[in-house]
Amino acid sequence: MSTAAAAPFDPTALSDALPLPLYLQLARHLRALIVEGRLTDQDALPGERELAETFAVSRVTVRKALRELIAEGLLHQRQGAGTFINRSPHVEQRLSALTSFTEDIGGRGLKPDSRWLGRSAGTATPEEAMALGLRPGAEVVRLHRLRLADGTPLAIELSALPASFLPDPELVQGSLYETLRGRGHPPFRALQRLSAIRLPADQAALLGVPDGAPALYIERRTFLENGTPLEFVRSHYRGDAYDFVVELSLA
């Protein structure tokens, strides 16, 4: 474990002349150091007193700034040990192409992995039946996974598919999309809806971030080329680890 005591902290980054409260200015400065990699994963931050002296602010200001970054998942505290950088793998995903998590993470030179939280077959819920265009009582397969990159949890994913396309959840051993292509059901297009949320305690624990940390909730409906619904996915992505990018052009 290294220390951030010699990190390039810049006291001039804070100013009473700025309209932003001092604790948010300090949080912004520390956030930039983390995102730029000048503070690295598992570095220990100096204590509250030392940070207060460095930036000529009160310990209350330091405490509030740290609390902001802990809520964002960029810092974590260990009882009796201090405050540490939590710089997870950061992924930029373009929304113009339909790719699986395995393809997306692997294409960035990271090692994709999954931990099964559950897989089952059963009757579609009303929400699943509506999203997948199924009649009441139709059978679906559900795949509930924790998705990881280089061993770091990035997302919780719950997929539901008509049993006619995937009759047995045990058929999926790696990439779901590879499995579907192999069965003659290649995903063709998708519709996604994104919402900003704060994670409840159980999901935060799975993702290794504090209770209430920011996240992106994504609902995706995937279709075959003929327009038949193939998959309904509900995912929770760590807010500190993912950027979703959309390219726009004039109509």
Coordinates of C-alpha atoms in Angstrom, one line a residue:
M1 CA 0.0 0.0 0.0
S2 CA 1.4 3.4 -1.0
T3 CA 0.6 6.8 0.5
A4 CA -0.7 9.9 -1.1
A5 CA 1.2 12.2 1.2
A6 CA 3.4 13.4 -1.6
A7 CA 0.6 13.7 -4.1
P8 CA 0.4 16.9 -6.1
F9 CA -2.2 18.6 -3.9
D10 CA -2.8 22.2 -5.1
P11 CA -4.0 24.6 -2.3
T12 CA -4.7 27.3 -4.9
A13 CA -7.5 25.1 -6.4
L14 CA -9.7 26.4 -3.5
S15 CA -10.8 30.0 -3.3
D16 CA -13.3 32.0 -1.3
A17 CA -13.9 34.1 -4.4
L18 CA -15.6 31.2 -6.2
P19 CA -19.3 30.7 -5.8
L20 CA -18.9 26.9 -5.1
P21 CA -18.7 25.9 -1.3
L22 CA -15.2 25.1 -0.2
Y23 CA -16.0 21.5 0.5
L24 CA -17.3 21.0 -3.1
Q25 CA -14.1 22.7 -4.4
L26 CA -12.0 20.3 -2.4
A27 CA -14.0 17.3 -3.6
R28 CA -13.7 18.5 -7.2
H29 CA -9.9 18.8 -6.8
L30 CA -9.5 15.4 -5.2
R31 CA -11.8 13.8 -7.8
A32 CA -9.7 15.2 -10.6
L33 CA -6.5 13.7 -9.1
I34 CA -8.2 10.3 -8.8
V35 CA -9.7 10.3 -12.3
E36 CA -6.4 11.5 -13.9
G37 CA -4.5 8.7 -12.1
R38 CA -2.4 11.0 -10.0
L39 CA -3.8 9.3 -7.0
T40 CA -3.9 5.6 -7.6
D41 CA -5.9 2.6 -6.4
Q42 CA -5.5 1.9 -2.7
D43 CA -3.3 5.0 -2.0
A44 CA -3.9 6.2 1.5
L45 CA -5.0 9.8 1.8
P46 CA -3.4 12.0 4.5
G47 CA -5.5 12.4 7.6
E48 CA -8.2 15.1 8.0
R49 CA -5.9 17.3 10.1
E50 CA -3.1 17.2 7.4
L51 CA -5.5 17.9 4.6
A52 CA -7.1 20.8 6.5
E53 CA -3.6 22.3 7.0
T54 CA -2.6 21.8 3.4
F55 CA -5.7 23.5 2.0
A56 CA -6.2 26.0 4.9
V57 CA -9.7 24.9 5.6
S58 CA -11.5 23.5 8.6
R59 CA -11.6 19.8 9.4
V60 CA -15.4 20.0 8.9
T61 CA -14.8 21.1 5.3
V62 CA -12.4 18.2 4.7
R63 CA -14.9 15.7 6.3
K64 CA -17.7 16.9 4.0
A65 CA -15.5 16.7 0.9
L66 CA -14.5 13.2 1.7
R67 CA -18.1 12.2 2.4
E68 CA -19.0 13.3 -1.1
L69 CA -16.3 11.2 -2.7
I70 CA -17.1 8.2 -0.5
A71 CA -20.7 8.4 -1.7
E72 CA -19.5 8.5 -5.3
G73 CA -17.4 5.3 -4.7
L74 CA -14.1 7.1 -5.3
L75 CA -12.9 6.7 -1.7
H76 CA -13.5 4.1 1.0
Q77 CA -12.7 4.1 4.7
R78 CA -11.3 1.3 6.7
Q79 CA -12.0 1.3 10.4
G80 CA -8.9 2.4 12.3
A81 CA -6.8 2.5 9.1
G82 CA -7.8 5.6 7.2
T83 CA -9.3 6.7 3.9
F84 CA -8.2 5.0 0.7
I85 CA -8.5 5.6 -3.1
N86 CA -11.0 3.3 -4.8
R87 CA -10.2 3.7 -8.5
S88 CA -12.0 0.9 -10.3
P89 CA -11.5 0.1 -14.0
H90 CA -13.2 2.9 -16.0
V91 CA -15.1 2.0 -19.1
E92 CA -16.4 4.3 -21.8
Q93 CA -19.2 2.6 -23.8
R94 CA -20.7 4.0 -27.0
L95 CA -24.4 3.5 -27.3
S96 CA -24.3 3.4 -31.1
A97 CA -23.3 -0.3 -31.3
L98 CA -25.0 -3.3 -29.8
T99 CA -22.3 -5.4 -27.9
S100 CA -22.4 -7.8 -25.0
F101 CA -20.6 -7.0 -21.7
T102 CA -18.0 -9.7 -22.5
E103 CA -17.3 -8.2 -26.0
D104 CA -17.3 -4.6 -24.6
I105 CA -14.9 -5.3 -21.7
G106 CA -12.6 -7.7 -23.7
G107 CA -12.3 -5.1 -26.5
R108 CA -10.8 -2.7 -24.0
G109 CA -8.0 -5.0 -22.9
L110 CA -9.7 -5.9 -19.6
K111 CA -10.6 -9.4 -18.5
P112 CA -14.4 -9.9 -18.4
D113 CA -15.9 -12.3 -15.9
S114 CA -19.3 -13.1 -14.2
R115 CA -20.4 -14.4 -10.9
W116 CA -23.8 -16.1 -11.0
L117 CA -26.3 -14.7 -8.6
G118 CA -29.0 -17.0 -9.9
R119 CA -30.4 -18.6 -13.0
S120 CA -33.8 -20.1 -13.4
A121 CA -36.8 -20.8 -15.6
G122 CA -40.4 -19.8 -14.7
T123 CA -43.5 -17.9 -15.7
A124 CA -43.0 -14.4 -17.0
T125 CA -44.0 -11.6 -14.7
P126 CA -46.4 -9.0 -16.1
E127 CA -43.5 -6.6 -16.7
E128 CA -41.5 -9.3 -18.5
A129 CA -44.4 -10.4 -20.6
M130 CA -45.1 -6.9 -21.7
A131 CA -41.4 -6.1 -22.5
L132 CA -41.0 -9.4 -24.5
G133 CA -44.4 -9.4 -26.2
L134 CA -45.4 -12.7 -24.5
R135 CA -48.9 -14.1 -23.7
P136 CA -49.8 -14.5 -19.9
G137 CA -48.3 -17.7 -18.5
A138 CA -45.4 -17.9 -21.1
E139 CA -42.2 -19.3 -19.9
V140 CA -38.9 -17.3 -19.6
V141 CA -35.4 -18.0 -18.6
R142 CA -33.7 -15.6 -16.1
L143 CA -30.0 -15.0 -15.8
H144 CA -28.9 -12.9 -12.8
R145 CA -25.2 -12.1 -12.9
L146 CA -22.6 -9.8 -11.2
R147 CA -20.3 -8.6 -14.1
L148 CA -16.6 -7.9 -13.4
A149 CA -13.7 -6.4 -15.2
D150 CA -10.2 -7.5 -14.1
G151 CA -11.8 -8.8 -10.9
T152 CA -13.6 -5.6 -10.1
P153 CA -17.4 -5.6 -9.9
L154 CA -18.9 -3.2 -12.4
A155 CA -22.6 -4.1 -12.9
I156 CA -25.5 -6.2 -11.7
E157 CA -27.5 -7.7 -14.6
L158 CA -30.8 -9.5 -14.7
S159 CA -31.8 -10.8 -18.1
A160 CA -35.1 -12.4 -19.1
L161 CA -35.5 -14.3 -22.4
P162 CA -38.4 -16.3 -23.9
A163 CA -37.8 -20.0 -23.2
S164 CA -38.4 -20.6 -27.0
F165 CA -35.0 -19.0 -27.7
L166 CA -33.1 -20.3 -24.6
P167 CA -34.9 -23.3 -23.1
D168 CA -32.2 -24.0 -20.4
P169 CA -30.3 -21.3 -18.4
E170 CA -27.4 -23.8 -18.0
L171 CA -26.7 -23.4 -21.7
V172 CA -25.0 -20.1 -21.0
Q173 CA -21.5 -20.6 -19.8
G174 CA -19.8 -17.5 -21.1
S175 CA -21.2 -14.7 -23.3
L176 CA -25.0 -14.8 -23.6
Y177 CA -24.9 -13.2 -27.0
E178 CA -22.4 -15.8 -28.3
T179 CA -24.8 -18.5 -27.0
L180 CA -27.7 -16.9 -28.8
R181 CA -25.8 -16.6 -32.0
G182 CA -24.8 -20.2 -31.8
R183 CA -28.5 -21.2 -31.5
G184 CA -29.4 -19.2 -34.6
H185 CA -30.9 -16.2 -32.7
P186 CA -28.4 -13.3 -33.2
P187 CA -29.3 -10.0 -31.4
F188 CA -29.8 -7.3 -34.1
R189 CA -30.9 -4.1 -32.4
A190 CA -31.9 -2.8 -28.9
L191 CA -33.7 0.0 -27.2
Q192 CA -32.3 1.3 -23.9
R193 CA -33.5 3.6 -21.2
L194 CA -31.1 5.1 -18.7
S195 CA -31.8 6.5 -15.2
A196 CA -29.6 7.9 -12.5
I197 CA -30.2 6.3 -9.1
R198 CA -28.6 5.6 -5.8
L199 CA -27.8 2.0 -4.9
P200 CA -29.7 0.3 -2.0
A201 CA -27.5 -1.5 0.5
D202 CA -27.7 -5.0 -1.0
Q203 CA -26.7 -3.9 -4.5
A204 CA -24.0 -1.5 -3.1
A205 CA -22.5 -4.4 -1.2
L206 CA -22.3 -6.6 -4.3
L207 CA -20.6 -3.8 -6.2
G208 CA -18.2 -2.9 -3.4
V209 CA -19.4 0.7 -3.0
P210 CA -21.0 2.5 -0.1
D211 CA -24.7 2.4 0.5
G212 CA -26.4 5.1 -1.6
A213 CA -23.5 5.4 -4.1
P214 CA -24.6 6.8 -7.5
A215 CA -25.3 4.3 -10.3
L216 CA -26.9 4.1 -13.7
Y217 CA -30.0 1.9 -14.0
I218 CA -30.5 0.6 -17.6
E219 CA -33.5 -1.2 -19.1
R220 CA -32.8 -2.7 -22.5
R221 CA -35.0 -4.6 -24.9
T222 CA -33.1 -6.5 -27.5
F223 CA -34.7 -7.7 -30.8
L224 CA -34.1 -10.1 -33.6
E225 CA -33.7 -8.7 -37.2
N226 CA -37.4 -9.4 -37.8
G227 CA -38.4 -7.3 -34.8
T228 CA -39.2 -10.2 -32.4
P229 CA -38.3 -9.3 -28.8
L230 CA -35.3 -11.5 -27.7
E231 CA -34.2 -10.2 -24.3
F232 CA -35.3 -7.9 -21.5
V233 CA -32.4 -6.7 -19.3
R234 CA -32.3 -4.6 -16.1
S235 CA -28.9 -3.6 -15.1
H236 CA -27.2 -1.5 -12.4
Y237 CA -23.9 0.0 -13.4
R238 CA -21.4 1.6 -11.0
G239 CA -21.5 5.4 -11.5
D240 CA -17.8 5.7 -10.8
A241 CA -16.8 3.2 -13.4
Y242 CA -18.9 3.8 -16.5
D243 CA -19.4 6.6 -19.0
F244 CA -22.0 6.1 -21.7
V245 CA -21.2 8.1 -24.9
V246 CA -23.7 9.0 -27.6
E247 CA -22.6 10.5 -30.9
L248 CA -25.1 13.0 -32.4
S249 CA -25.4 14.6 -35.8
L250 CA -27.6 17.2 -37.3
A251 CA -30.8 15.9 -38.8

